[in-house]
PDB file of C-alpha atoms and ligand atoms in Angstrom:
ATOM      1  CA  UNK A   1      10.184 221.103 135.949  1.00 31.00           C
ATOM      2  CA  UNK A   2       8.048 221.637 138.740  1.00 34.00           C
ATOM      3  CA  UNK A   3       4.213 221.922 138.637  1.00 32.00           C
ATOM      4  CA  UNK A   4       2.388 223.974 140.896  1.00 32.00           C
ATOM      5  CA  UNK A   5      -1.446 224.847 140.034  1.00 31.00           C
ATOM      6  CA  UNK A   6      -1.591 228.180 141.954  1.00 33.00           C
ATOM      7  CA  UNK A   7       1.276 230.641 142.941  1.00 38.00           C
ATOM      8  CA  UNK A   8       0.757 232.547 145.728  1.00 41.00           C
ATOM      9  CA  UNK A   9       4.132 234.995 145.292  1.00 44.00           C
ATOM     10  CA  UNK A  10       6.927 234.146 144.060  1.00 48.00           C
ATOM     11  CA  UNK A  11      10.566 235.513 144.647  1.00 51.00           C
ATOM     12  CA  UNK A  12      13.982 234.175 142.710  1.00 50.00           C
ATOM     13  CA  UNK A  13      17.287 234.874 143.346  1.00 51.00           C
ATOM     14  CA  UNK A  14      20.416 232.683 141.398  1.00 46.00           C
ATOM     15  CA  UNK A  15      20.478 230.036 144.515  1.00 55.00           C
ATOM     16  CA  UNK A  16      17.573 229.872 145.576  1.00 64.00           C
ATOM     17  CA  UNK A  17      13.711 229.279 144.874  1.00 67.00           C
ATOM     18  CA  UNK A  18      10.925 229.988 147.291  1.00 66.00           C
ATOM     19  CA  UNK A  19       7.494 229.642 146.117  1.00 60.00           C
ATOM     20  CA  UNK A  20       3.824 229.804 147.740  1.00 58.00           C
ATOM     21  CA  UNK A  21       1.325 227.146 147.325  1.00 48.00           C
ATOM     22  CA  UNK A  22      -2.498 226.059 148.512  1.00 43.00           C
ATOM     23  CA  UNK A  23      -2.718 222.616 150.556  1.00 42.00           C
ATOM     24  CA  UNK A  24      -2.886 219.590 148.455  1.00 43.00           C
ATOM     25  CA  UNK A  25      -0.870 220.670 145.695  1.00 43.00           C
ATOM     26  CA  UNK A  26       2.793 221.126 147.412  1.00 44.00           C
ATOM     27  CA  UNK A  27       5.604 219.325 144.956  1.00 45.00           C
ATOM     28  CA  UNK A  28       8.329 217.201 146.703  1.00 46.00           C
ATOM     29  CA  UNK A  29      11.553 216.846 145.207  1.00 47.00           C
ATOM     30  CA  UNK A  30      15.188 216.708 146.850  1.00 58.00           C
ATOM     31  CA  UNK A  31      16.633 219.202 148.227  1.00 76.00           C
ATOM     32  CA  UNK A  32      13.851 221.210 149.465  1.00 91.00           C
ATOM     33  CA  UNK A  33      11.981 222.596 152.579  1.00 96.00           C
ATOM     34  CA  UNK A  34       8.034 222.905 152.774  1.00 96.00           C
ATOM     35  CA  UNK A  35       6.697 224.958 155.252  1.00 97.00           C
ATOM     36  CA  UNK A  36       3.052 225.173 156.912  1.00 98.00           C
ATOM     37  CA  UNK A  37       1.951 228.351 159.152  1.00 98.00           C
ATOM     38  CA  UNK A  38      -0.478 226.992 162.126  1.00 98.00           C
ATOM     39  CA  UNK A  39      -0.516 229.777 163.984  1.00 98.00           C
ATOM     40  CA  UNK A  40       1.897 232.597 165.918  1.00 98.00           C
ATOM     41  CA  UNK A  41       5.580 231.413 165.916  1.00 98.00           C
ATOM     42  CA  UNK A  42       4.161 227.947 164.986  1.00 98.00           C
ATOM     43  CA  UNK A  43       5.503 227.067 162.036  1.00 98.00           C
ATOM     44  CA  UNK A  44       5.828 223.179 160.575  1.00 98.00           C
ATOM     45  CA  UNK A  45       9.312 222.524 158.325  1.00 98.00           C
ATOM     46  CA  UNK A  46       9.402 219.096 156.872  1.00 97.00           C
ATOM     47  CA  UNK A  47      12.671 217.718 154.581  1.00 96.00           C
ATOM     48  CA  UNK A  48      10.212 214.544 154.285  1.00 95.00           C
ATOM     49  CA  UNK A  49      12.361 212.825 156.551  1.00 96.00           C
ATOM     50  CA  UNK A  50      12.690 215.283 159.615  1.00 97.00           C
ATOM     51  CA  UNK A  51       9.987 217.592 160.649  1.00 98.00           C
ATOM     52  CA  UNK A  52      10.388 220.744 163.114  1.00 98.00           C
ATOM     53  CA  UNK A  53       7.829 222.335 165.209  1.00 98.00           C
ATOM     54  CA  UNK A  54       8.481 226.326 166.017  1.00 98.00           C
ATOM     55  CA  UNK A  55       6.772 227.104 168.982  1.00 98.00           C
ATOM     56  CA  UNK A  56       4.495 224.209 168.673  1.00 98.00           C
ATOM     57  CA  UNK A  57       3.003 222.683 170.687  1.00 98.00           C
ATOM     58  CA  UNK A  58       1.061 226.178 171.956  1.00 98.00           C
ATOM     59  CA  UNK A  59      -1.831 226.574 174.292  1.00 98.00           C
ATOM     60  CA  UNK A  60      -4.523 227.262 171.341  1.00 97.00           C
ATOM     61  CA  UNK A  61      -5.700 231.059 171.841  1.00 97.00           C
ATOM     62  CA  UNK A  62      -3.439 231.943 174.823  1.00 97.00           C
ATOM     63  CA  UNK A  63      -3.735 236.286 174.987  1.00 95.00           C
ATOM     64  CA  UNK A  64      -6.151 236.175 172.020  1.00 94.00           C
ATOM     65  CA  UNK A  65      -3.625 235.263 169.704  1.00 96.00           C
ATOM     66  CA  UNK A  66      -4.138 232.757 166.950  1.00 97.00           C
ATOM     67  CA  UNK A  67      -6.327 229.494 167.431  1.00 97.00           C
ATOM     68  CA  UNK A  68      -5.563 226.511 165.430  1.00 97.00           C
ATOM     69  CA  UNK A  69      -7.002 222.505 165.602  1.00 96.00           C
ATOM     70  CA  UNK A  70      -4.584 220.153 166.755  1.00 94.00           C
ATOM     71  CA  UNK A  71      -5.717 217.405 164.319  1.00 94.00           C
ATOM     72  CA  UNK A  72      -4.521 219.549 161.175  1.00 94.00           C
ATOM     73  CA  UNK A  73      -1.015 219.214 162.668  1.00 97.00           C
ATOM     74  CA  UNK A  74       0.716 215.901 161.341  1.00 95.00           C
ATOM     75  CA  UNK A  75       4.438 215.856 161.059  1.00 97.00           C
ATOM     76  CA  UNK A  76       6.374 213.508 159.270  1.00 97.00           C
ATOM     77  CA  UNK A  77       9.000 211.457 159.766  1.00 97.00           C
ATOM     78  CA  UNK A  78      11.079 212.316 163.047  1.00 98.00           C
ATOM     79  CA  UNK A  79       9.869 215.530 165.142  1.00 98.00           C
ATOM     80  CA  UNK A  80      11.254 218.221 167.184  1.00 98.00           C
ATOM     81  CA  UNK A  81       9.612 221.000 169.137  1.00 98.00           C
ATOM     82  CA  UNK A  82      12.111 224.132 168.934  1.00 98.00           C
ATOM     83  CA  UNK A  83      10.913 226.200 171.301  1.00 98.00           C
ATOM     84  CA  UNK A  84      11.908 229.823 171.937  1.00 98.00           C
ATOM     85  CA  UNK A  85      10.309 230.196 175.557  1.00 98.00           C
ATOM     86  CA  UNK A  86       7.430 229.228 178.061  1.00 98.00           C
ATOM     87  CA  UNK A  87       4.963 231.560 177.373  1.00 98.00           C
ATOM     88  CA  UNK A  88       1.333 229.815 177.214  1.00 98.00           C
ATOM     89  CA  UNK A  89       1.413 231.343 173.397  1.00 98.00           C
ATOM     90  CA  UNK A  90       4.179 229.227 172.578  1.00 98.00           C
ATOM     91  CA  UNK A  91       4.641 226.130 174.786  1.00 98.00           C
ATOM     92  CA  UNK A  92       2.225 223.627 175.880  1.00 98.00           C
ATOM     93  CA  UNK A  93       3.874 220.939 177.812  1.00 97.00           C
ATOM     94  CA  UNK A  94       0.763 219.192 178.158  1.00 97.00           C
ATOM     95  CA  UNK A  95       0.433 218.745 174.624  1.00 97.00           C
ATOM     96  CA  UNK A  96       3.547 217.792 173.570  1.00 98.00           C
ATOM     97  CA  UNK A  97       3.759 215.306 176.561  1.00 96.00           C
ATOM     98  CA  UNK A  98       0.780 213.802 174.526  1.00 95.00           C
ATOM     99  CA  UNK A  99       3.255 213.015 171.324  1.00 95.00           C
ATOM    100  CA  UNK A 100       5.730 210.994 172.870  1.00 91.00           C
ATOM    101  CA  UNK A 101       8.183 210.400 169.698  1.00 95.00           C
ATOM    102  CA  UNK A 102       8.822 214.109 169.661  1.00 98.00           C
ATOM    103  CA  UNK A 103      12.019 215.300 170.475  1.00 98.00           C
ATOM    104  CA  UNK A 104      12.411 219.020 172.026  1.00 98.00           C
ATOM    105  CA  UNK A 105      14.908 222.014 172.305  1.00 98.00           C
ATOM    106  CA  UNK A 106      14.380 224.859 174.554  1.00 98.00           C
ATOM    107  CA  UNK A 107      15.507 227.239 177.365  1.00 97.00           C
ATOM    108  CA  UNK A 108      15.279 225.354 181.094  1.00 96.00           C
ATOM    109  CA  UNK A 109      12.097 226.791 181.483  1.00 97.00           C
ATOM    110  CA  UNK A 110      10.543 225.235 178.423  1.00 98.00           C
ATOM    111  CA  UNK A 111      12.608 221.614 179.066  1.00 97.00           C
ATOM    112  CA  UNK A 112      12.106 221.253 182.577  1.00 96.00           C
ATOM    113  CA  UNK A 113       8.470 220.271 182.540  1.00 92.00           C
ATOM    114  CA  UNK A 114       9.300 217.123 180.320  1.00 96.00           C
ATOM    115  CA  UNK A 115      10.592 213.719 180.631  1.00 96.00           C
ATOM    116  CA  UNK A 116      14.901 214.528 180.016  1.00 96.00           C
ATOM    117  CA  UNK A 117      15.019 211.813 177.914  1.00 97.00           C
ATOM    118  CA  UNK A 118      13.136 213.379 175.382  1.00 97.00           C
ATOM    119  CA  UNK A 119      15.770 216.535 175.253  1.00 97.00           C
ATOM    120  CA  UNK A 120      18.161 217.019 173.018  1.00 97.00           C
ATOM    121  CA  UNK A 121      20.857 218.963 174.751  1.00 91.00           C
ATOM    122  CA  UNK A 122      21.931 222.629 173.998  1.00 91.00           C
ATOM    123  CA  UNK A 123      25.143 224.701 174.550  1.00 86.00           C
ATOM    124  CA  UNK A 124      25.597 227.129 171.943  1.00 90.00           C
ATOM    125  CA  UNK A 125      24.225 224.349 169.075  1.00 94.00           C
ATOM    126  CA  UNK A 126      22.837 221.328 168.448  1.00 95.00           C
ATOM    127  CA  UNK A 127      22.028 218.734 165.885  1.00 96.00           C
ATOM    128  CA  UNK A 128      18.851 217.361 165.114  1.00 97.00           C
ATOM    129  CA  UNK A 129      19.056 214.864 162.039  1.00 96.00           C
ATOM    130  CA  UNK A 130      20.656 216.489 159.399  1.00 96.00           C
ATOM    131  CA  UNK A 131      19.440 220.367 160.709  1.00 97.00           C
ATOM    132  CA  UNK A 132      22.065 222.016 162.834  1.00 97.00           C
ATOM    133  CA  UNK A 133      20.537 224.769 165.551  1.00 98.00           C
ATOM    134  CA  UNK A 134      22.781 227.856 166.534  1.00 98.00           C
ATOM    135  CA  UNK A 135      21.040 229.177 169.705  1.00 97.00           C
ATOM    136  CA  UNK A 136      21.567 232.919 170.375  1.00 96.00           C
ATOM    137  CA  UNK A 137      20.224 233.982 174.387  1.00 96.00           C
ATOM    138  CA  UNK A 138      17.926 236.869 173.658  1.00 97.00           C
ATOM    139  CA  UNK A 139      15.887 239.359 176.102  1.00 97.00           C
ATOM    140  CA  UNK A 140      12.475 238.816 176.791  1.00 97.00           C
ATOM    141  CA  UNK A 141      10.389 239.337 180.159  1.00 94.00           C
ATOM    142  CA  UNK A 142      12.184 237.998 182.854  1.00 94.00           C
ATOM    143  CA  UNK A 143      13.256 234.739 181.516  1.00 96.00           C
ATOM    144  CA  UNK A 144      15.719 232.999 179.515  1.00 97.00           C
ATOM    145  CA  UNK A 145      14.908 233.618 175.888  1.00 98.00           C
ATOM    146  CA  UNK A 146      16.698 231.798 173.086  1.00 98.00           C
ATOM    147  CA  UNK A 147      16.566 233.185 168.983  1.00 98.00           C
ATOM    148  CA  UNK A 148      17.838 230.279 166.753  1.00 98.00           C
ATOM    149  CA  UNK A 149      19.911 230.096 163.804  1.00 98.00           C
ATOM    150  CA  UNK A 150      18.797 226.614 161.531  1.00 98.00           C
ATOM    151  CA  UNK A 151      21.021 225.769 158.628  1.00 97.00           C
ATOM    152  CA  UNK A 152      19.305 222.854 157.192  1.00 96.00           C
ATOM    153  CA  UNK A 153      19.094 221.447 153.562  1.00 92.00           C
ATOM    154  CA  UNK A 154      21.921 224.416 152.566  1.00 92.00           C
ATOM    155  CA  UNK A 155      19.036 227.341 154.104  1.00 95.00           C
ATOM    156  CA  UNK A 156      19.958 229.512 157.219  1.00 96.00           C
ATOM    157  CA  UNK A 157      17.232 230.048 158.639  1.00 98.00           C
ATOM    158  CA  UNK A 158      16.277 232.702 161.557  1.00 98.00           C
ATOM    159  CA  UNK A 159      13.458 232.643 164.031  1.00 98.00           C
ATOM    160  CA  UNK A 160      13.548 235.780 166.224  1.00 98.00           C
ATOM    161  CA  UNK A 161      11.160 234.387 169.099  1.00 98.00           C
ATOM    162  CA  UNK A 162       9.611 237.518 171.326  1.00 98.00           C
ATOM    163  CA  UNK A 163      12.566 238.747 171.433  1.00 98.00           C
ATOM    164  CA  UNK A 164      12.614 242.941 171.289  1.00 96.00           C
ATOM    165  CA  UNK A 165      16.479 242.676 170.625  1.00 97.00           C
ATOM    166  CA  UNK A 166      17.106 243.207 166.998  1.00 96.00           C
ATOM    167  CA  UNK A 167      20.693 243.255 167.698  1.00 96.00           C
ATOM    168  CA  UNK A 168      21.206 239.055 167.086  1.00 96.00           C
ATOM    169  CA  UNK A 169      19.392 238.959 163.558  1.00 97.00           C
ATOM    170  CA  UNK A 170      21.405 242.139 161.988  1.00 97.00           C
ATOM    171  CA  UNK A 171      24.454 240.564 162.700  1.00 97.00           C
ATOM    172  CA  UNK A 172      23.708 237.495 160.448  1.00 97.00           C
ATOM    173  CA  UNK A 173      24.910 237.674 156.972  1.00 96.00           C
ATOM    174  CA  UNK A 174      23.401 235.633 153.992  1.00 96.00           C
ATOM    175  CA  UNK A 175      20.564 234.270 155.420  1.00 97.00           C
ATOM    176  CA  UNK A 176      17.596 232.134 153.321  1.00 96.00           C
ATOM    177  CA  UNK A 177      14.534 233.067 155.631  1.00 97.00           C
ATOM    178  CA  UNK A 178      14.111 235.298 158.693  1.00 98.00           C
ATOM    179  CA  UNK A 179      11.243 234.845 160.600  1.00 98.00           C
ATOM    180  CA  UNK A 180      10.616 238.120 162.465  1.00 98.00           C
ATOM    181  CA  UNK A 181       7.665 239.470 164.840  1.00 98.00           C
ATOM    182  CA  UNK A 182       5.982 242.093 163.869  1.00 97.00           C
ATOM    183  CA  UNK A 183       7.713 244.586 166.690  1.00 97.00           C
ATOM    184  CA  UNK A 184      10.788 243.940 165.375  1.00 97.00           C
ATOM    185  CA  UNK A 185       9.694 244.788 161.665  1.00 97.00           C
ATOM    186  CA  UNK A 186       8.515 247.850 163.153  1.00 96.00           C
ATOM    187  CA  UNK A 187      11.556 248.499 164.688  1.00 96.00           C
ATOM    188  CA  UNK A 188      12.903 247.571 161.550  1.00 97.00           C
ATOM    189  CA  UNK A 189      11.380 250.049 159.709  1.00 96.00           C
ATOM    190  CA  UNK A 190      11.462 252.663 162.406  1.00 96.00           C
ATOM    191  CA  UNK A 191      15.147 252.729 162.105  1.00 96.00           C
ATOM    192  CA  UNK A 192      15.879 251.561 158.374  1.00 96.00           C
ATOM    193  CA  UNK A 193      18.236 248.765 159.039  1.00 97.00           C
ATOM    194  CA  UNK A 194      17.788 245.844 156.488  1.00 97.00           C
ATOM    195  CA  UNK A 195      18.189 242.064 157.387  1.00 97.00           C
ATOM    196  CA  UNK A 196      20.394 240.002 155.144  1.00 98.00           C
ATOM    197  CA  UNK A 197      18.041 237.720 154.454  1.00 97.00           C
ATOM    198  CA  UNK A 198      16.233 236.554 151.062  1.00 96.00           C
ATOM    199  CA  UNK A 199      12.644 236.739 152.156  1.00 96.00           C
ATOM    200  CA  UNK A 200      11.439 237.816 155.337  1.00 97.00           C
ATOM    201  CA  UNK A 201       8.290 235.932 157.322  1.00 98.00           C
ATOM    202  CA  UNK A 202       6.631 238.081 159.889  1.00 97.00           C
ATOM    203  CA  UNK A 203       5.057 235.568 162.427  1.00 98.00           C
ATOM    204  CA  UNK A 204       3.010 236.265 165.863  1.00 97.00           C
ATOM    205  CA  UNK A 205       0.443 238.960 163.877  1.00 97.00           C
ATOM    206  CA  UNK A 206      -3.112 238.780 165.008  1.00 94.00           C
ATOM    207  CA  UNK A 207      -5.671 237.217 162.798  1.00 92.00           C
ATOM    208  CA  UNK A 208      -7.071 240.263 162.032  1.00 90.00           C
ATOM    209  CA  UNK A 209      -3.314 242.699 162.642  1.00 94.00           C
ATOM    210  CA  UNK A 210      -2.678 244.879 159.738  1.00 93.00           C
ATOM    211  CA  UNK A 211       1.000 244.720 158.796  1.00 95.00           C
ATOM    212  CA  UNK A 212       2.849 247.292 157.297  1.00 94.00           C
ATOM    213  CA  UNK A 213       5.117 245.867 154.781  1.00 94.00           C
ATOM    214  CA  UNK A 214       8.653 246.229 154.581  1.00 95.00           C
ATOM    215  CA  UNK A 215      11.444 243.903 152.469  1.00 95.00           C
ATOM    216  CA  UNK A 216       8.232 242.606 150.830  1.00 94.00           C
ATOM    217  CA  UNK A 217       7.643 240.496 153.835  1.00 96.00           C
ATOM    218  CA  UNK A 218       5.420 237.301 153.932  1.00 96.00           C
ATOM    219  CA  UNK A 219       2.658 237.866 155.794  1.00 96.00           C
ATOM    220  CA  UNK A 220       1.182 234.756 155.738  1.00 96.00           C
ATOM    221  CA  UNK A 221      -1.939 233.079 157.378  1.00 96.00           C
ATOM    222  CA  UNK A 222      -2.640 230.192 159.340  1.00 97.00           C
ATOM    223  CA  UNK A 223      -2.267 226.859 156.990  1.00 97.00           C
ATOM    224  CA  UNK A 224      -0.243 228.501 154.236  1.00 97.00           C
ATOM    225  CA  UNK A 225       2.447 226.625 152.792  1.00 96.00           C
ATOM    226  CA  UNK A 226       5.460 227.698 150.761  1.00 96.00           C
ATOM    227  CA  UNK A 227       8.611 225.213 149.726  1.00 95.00           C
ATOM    228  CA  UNK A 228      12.242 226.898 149.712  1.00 94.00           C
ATOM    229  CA  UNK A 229      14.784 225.043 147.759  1.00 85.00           C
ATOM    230  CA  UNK A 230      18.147 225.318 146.993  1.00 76.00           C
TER     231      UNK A 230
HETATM  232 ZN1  LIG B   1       6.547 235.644 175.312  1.00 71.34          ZN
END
């Protein structure tokens, strides 16, 4: 049904089908999410028709983490920058002040620095085309820290931000995808407590970070893509 030159992994459960593929061969067909890694919590989702940003725009080697070329980056359709926190390794407001369609959901610290108009409002959710955000205030540092829940295209989605809390993500049930740093893996591990989740995406590693794996994580690098469907 579908054709796909190259798997990179593959993992199947009865609802759902998440496969990896190389650039320039990704299949689009109803129904389904394609993801792009470009680099720490950055992470490009695209239904065709809406397109959001994790953590994007970042300043571009902030603390030595990952690098990446702004050109490579080119969302589709309508955009939004979810954004966990302010940290210079996950929010750029220069950038993003530099791609004025873009719409953006963050913390105060992360929103404040743009034009209002250009915010779509928070309480404990919000609704960005057809993608519903569940916002969950996490620790981190001093400042307000969201995690988000995404249900989008029938896929709950997690993304655990630098959060060191793993507190928010183990009480989710049933979830598609969690995207989790590598501390909290650890931590994880350390304690053997499982998250409900299908497949598990460590993001924020180093280039060069050895992961240990556990729930047969993703590890993936910088411009892999993968397509969940339901
Ligand atoms: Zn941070």
């Amino acid at each position: 049904m579908h054709r796909i030159k190259r798997h990179l992994k593959v993992w199947m459960t009865a609802s759902l089908l998440i496969y990896g593929v190389f650039a320039g061969t990704t299949p689009s067909f109803a129904g389904s999410l394609e993801f792009r890694f470009i680099g720490n919590m950055a992470f490009q989702i695209s239904d065709g028709a809406f397109t959001i940003l994790t953590d994007y725009p970042y300043i571009s080697g902030a603390f030595g983490y990952m690098e990446y070329q702004s050109e490579t980056v080119k969302p589709v359709g309508t955009v939004l920058s979810l954004v966990t926190h302010e940290h210079d390794d996950h929010w750029n407001p220069a950038s993003f002040r530099k791609a004025p369609g873009w719409s953006l959901v963050g913390p105060a610290g992360v929103t404040g620095s743009v034009d209002p108009n250009r915010v779509i409002h928070v309480d404990e959710t919000a609704q960005f085309g057809p993608a519903t955000i569940l916002v969950h205030q996490t620790p981190h540092s001093d400042l307000v820290h969201y995690s988000y829940v995404v249900i989008w295209q029938g896929v709950r989605m997690f993304f655990s931000g630098d959060t060191n809390s793993s507190k928010e993500l183990l009480a989710e049930k049933d979830l598609d995808v969690a995207f989790v740093s590598p501390w909290l893996l650890n931590q994880l591990r350390a304690s053997g407590r499982r998250v409900d989740a299908k497949m598990v995406v460590v993001y924020h590693h180093g280039v060069d970070e050895q992961i240990t794996v556990y729930q047969d994580c993703l590890v993936p690098v910088q411009g892999e893509e993968f397509t969940v469907a339901r």
